[in-house]
PDB file of C-alpha atoms in Angstrom:
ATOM      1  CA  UNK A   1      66.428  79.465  83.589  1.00  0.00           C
ATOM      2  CA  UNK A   2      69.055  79.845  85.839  1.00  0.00           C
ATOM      3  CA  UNK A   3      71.649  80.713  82.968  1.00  0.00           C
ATOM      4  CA  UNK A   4      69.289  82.936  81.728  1.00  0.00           C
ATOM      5  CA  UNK A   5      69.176  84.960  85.071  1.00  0.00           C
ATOM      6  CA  UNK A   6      72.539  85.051  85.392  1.00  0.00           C
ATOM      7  CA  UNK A   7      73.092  86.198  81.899  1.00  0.00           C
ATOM      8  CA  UNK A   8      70.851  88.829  82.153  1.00  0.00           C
ATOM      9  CA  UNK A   9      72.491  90.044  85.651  1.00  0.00           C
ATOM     10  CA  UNK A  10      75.641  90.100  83.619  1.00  0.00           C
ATOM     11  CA  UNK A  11      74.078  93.195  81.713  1.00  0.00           C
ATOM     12  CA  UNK A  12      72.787  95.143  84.478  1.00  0.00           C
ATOM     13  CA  UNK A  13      74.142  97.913  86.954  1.00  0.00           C
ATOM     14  CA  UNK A  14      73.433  98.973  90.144  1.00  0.00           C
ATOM     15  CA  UNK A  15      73.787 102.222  92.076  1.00  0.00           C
ATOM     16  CA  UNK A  16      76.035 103.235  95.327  1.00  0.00           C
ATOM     17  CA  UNK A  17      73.162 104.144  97.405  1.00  0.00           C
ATOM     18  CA  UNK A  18      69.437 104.962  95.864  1.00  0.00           C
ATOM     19  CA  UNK A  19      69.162 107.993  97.721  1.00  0.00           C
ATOM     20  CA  UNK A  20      66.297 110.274  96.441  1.00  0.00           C
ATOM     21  CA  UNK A  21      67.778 113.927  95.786  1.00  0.00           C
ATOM     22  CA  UNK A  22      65.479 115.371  99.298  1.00  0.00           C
ATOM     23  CA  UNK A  23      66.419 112.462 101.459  1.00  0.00           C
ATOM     24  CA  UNK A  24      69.851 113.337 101.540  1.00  0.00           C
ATOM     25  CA  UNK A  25      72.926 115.631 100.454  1.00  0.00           C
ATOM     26  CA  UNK A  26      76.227 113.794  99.219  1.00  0.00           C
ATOM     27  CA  UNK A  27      77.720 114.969 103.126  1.00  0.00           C
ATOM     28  CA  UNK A  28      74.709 113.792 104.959  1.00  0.00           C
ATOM     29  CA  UNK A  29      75.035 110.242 102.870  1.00  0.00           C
ATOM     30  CA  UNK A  30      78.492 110.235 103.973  1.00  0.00           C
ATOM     31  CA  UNK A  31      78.067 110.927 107.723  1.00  0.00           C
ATOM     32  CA  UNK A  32      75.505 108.039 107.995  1.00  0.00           C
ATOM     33  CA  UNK A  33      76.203 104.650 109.369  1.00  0.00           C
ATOM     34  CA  UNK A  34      76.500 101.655 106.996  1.00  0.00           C
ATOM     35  CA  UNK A  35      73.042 100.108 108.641  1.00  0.00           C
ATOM     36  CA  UNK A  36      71.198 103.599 107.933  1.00  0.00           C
ATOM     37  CA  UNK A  37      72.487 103.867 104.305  1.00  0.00           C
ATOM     38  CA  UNK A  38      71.057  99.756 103.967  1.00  0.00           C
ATOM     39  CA  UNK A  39      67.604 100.870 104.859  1.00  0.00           C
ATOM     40  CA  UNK A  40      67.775 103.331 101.957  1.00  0.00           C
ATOM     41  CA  UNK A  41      69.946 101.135  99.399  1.00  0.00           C
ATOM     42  CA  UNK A  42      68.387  99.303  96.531  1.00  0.00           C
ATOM     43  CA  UNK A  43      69.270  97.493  93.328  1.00  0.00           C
ATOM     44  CA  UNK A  44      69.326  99.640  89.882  1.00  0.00           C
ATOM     45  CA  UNK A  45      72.247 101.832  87.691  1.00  0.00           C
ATOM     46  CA  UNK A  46      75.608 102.446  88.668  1.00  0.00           C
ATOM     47  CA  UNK A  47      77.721 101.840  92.024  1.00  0.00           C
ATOM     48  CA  UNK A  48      80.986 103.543  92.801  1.00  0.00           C
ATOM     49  CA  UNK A  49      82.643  99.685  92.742  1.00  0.00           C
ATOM     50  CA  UNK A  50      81.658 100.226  88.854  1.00  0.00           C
ATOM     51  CA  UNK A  51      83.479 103.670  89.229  1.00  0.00           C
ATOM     52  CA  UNK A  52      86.552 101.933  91.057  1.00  0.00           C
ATOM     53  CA  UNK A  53      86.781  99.007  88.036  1.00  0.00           C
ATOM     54  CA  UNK A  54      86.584 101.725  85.285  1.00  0.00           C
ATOM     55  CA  UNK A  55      89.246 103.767  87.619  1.00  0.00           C
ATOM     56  CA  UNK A  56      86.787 106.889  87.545  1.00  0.00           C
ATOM     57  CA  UNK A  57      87.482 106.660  91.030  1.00  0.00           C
ATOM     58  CA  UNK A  58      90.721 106.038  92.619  1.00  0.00           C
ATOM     59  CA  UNK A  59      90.946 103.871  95.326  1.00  0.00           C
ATOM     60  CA  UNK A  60      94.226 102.422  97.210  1.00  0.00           C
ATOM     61  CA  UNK A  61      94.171  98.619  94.866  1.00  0.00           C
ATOM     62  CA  UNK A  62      95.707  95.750  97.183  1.00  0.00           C
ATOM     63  CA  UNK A  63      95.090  93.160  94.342  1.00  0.00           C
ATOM     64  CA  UNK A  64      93.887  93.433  90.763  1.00  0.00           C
ATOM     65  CA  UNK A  65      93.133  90.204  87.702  1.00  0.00           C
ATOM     66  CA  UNK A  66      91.368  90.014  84.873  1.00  0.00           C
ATOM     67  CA  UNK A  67      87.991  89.269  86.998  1.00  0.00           C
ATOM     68  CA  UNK A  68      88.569  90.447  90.789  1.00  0.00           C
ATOM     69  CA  UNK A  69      89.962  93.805  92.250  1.00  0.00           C
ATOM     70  CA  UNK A  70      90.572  94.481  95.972  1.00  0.00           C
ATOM     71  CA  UNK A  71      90.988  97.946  97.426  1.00  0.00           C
ATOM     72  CA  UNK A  72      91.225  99.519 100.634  1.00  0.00           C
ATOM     73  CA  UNK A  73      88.211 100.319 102.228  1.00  0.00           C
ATOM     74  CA  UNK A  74      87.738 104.502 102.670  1.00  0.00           C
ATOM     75  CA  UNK A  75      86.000 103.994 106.281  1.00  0.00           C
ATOM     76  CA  UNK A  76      87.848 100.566 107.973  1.00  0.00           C
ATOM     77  CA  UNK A  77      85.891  99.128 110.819  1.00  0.00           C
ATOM     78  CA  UNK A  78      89.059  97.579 111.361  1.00  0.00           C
ATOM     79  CA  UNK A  79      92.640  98.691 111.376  1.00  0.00           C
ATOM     80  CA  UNK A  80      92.917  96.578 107.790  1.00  0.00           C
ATOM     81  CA  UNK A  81      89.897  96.416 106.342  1.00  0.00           C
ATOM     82  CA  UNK A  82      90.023  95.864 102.413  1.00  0.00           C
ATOM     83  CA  UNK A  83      87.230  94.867 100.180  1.00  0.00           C
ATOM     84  CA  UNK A  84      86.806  92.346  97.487  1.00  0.00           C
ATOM     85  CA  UNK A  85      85.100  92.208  94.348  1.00  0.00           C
ATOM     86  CA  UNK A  86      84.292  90.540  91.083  1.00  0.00           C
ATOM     87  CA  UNK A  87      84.352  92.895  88.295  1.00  0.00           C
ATOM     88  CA  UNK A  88      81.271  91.653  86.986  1.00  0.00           C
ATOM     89  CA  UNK A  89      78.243  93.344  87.987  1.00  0.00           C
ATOM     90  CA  UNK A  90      76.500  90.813  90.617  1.00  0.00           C
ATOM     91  CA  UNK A  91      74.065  93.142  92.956  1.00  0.00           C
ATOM     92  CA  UNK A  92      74.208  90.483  95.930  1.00  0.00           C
ATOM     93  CA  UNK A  93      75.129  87.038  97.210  1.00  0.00           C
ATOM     94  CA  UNK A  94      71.537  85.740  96.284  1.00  0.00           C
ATOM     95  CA  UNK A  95      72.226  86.688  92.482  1.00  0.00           C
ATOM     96  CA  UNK A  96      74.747  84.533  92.099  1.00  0.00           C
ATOM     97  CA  UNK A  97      73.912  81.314  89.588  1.00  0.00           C
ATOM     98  CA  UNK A  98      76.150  78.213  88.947  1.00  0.00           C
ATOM     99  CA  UNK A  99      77.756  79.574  86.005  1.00  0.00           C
ATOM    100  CA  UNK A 100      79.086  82.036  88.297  1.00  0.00           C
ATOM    101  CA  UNK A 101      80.398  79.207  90.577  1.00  0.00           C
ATOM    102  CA  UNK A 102      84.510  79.688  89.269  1.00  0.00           C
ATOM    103  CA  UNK A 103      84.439  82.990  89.942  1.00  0.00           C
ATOM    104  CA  UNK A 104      82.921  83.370  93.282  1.00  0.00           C
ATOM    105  CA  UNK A 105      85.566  80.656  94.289  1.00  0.00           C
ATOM    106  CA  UNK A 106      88.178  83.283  92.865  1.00  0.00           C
ATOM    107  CA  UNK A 107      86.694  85.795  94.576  1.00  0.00           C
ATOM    108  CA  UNK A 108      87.199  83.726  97.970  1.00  0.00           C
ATOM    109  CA  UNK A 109      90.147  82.370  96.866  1.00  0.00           C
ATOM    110  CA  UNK A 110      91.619  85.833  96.499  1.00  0.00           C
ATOM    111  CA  UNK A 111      90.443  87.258  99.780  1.00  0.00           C
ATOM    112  CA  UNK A 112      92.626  84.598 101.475  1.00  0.00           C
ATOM    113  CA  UNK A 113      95.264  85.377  99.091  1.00  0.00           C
ATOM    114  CA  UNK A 114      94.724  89.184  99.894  1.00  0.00           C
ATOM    115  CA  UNK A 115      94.396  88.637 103.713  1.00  0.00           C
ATOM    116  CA  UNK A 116      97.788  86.686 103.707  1.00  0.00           C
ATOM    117  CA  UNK A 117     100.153  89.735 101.993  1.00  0.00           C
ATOM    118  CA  UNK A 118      98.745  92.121 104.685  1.00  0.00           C
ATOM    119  CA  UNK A 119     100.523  89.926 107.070  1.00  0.00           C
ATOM    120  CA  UNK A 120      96.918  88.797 108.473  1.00  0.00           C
ATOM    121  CA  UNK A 121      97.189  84.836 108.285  1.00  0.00           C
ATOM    122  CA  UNK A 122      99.072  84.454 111.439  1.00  0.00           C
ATOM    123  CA  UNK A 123      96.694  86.004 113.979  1.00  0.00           C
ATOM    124  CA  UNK A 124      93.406  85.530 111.538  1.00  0.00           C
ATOM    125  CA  UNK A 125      90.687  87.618 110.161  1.00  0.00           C
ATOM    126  CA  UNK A 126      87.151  87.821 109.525  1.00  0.00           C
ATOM    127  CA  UNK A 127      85.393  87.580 105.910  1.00  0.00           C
ATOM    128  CA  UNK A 128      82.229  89.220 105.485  1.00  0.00           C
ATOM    129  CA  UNK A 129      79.528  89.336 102.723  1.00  0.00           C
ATOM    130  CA  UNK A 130      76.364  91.679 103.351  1.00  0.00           C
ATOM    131  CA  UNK A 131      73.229  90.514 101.835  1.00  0.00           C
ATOM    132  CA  UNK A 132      70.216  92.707 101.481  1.00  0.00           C
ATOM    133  CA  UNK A 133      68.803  95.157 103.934  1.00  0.00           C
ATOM    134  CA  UNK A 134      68.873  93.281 107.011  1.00  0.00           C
ATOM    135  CA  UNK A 135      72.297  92.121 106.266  1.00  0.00           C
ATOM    136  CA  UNK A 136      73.534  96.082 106.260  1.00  0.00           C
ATOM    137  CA  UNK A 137      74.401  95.748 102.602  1.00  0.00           C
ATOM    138  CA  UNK A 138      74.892  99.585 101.292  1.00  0.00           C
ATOM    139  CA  UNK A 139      76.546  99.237  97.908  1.00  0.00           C
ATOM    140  CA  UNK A 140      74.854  96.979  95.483  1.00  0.00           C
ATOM    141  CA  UNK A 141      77.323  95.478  93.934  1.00  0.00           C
ATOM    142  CA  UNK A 142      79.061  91.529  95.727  1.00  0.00           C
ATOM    143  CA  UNK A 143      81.936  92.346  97.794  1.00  0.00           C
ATOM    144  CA  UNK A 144      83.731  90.573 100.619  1.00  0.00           C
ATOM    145  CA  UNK A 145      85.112  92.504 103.312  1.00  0.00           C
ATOM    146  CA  UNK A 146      88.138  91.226 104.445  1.00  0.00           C
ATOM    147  CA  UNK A 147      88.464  92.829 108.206  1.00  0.00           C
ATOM    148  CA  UNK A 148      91.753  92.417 110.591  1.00  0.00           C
ATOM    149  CA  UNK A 149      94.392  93.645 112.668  1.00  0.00           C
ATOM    150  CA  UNK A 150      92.290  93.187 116.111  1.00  0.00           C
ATOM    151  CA  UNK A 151      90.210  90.824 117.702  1.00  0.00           C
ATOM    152  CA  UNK A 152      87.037  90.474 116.219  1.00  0.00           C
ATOM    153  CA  UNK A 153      83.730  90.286 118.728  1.00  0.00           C
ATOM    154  CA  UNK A 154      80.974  87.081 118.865  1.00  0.00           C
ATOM    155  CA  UNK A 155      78.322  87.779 117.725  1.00  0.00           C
ATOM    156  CA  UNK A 156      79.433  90.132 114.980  1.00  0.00           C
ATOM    157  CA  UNK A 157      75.815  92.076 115.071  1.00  0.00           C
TER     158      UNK A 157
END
């Protein structure tokens, strides 16, 4: 069964934010915090990650394989703040099945590798993965934030 889910997430898309057309304009999307755009966010179509893979959208790439591409985040919380992602379409965390085990490990695997050529292993950073509404997760598609270049605060939220 669990093959079977994951094969059949493997297929699906799933949108940047779900936003109906009279909640809210492309600018007022924009100008709202990553928590507000959560409480709106669901599963379903396209994301702009999809957009990014496909190059539809350019982004500033830090790293780029065959299954994982890392880019610069367009609104840092943190003076580096780049994200990670596998470029197959996994909505969140909780999707992932054990056939996707190899490239999740990638996927963490490269954030370290990432983290380290921005010069961040000597002083440390913080890895993040938002799951869900309560977890503030905007974009429906896995990514790892990779945040650094300050101190980070306890408890993160």
């Amino acid at each position: 069964l669990a093959s079977a889910v994951c094969a059949a997430s493997a297929i699906m898309h799933y949108p940047l934010v779900a936003v109906p057309a009279i909640a809210a304009s492309r600018s007022q999307c924009s100008s709202m915090s990553e928590v507000a755009k959560a409480q709106i966010a669901a599963p379903g179509g396209d994301t702009i990650f999809g957009k990014i893979i496909r190059k539809e959208i350019p982004a500033k790439i830090a790293y780029e394989d065959d299954t994982v591409l890392a880019f610069h985040d367009v609104a840092p919380q943190a003076p580096v703040h780049v994200l990670v992602i596998p470029k197959k379409p996994i909505a969140m965390i909780q999707d992932v099945c054990e056939d996707d085990e190899p490239l999740i490990g990638h996927l963490m695997a490269t954030a370290a590798k990432v983290a380290k050529g921005l010069g961040l292993d000597d002083d440390g950073y913080r890895l993040v993965i938002n799951n869900g509404k309560h977890g503030a997760q905007s974009v429906y598609h896995l990514h790892v934030h990779i945040l650094g270049g300050r101190q980070m605060t306890w408890p993160p939220g």
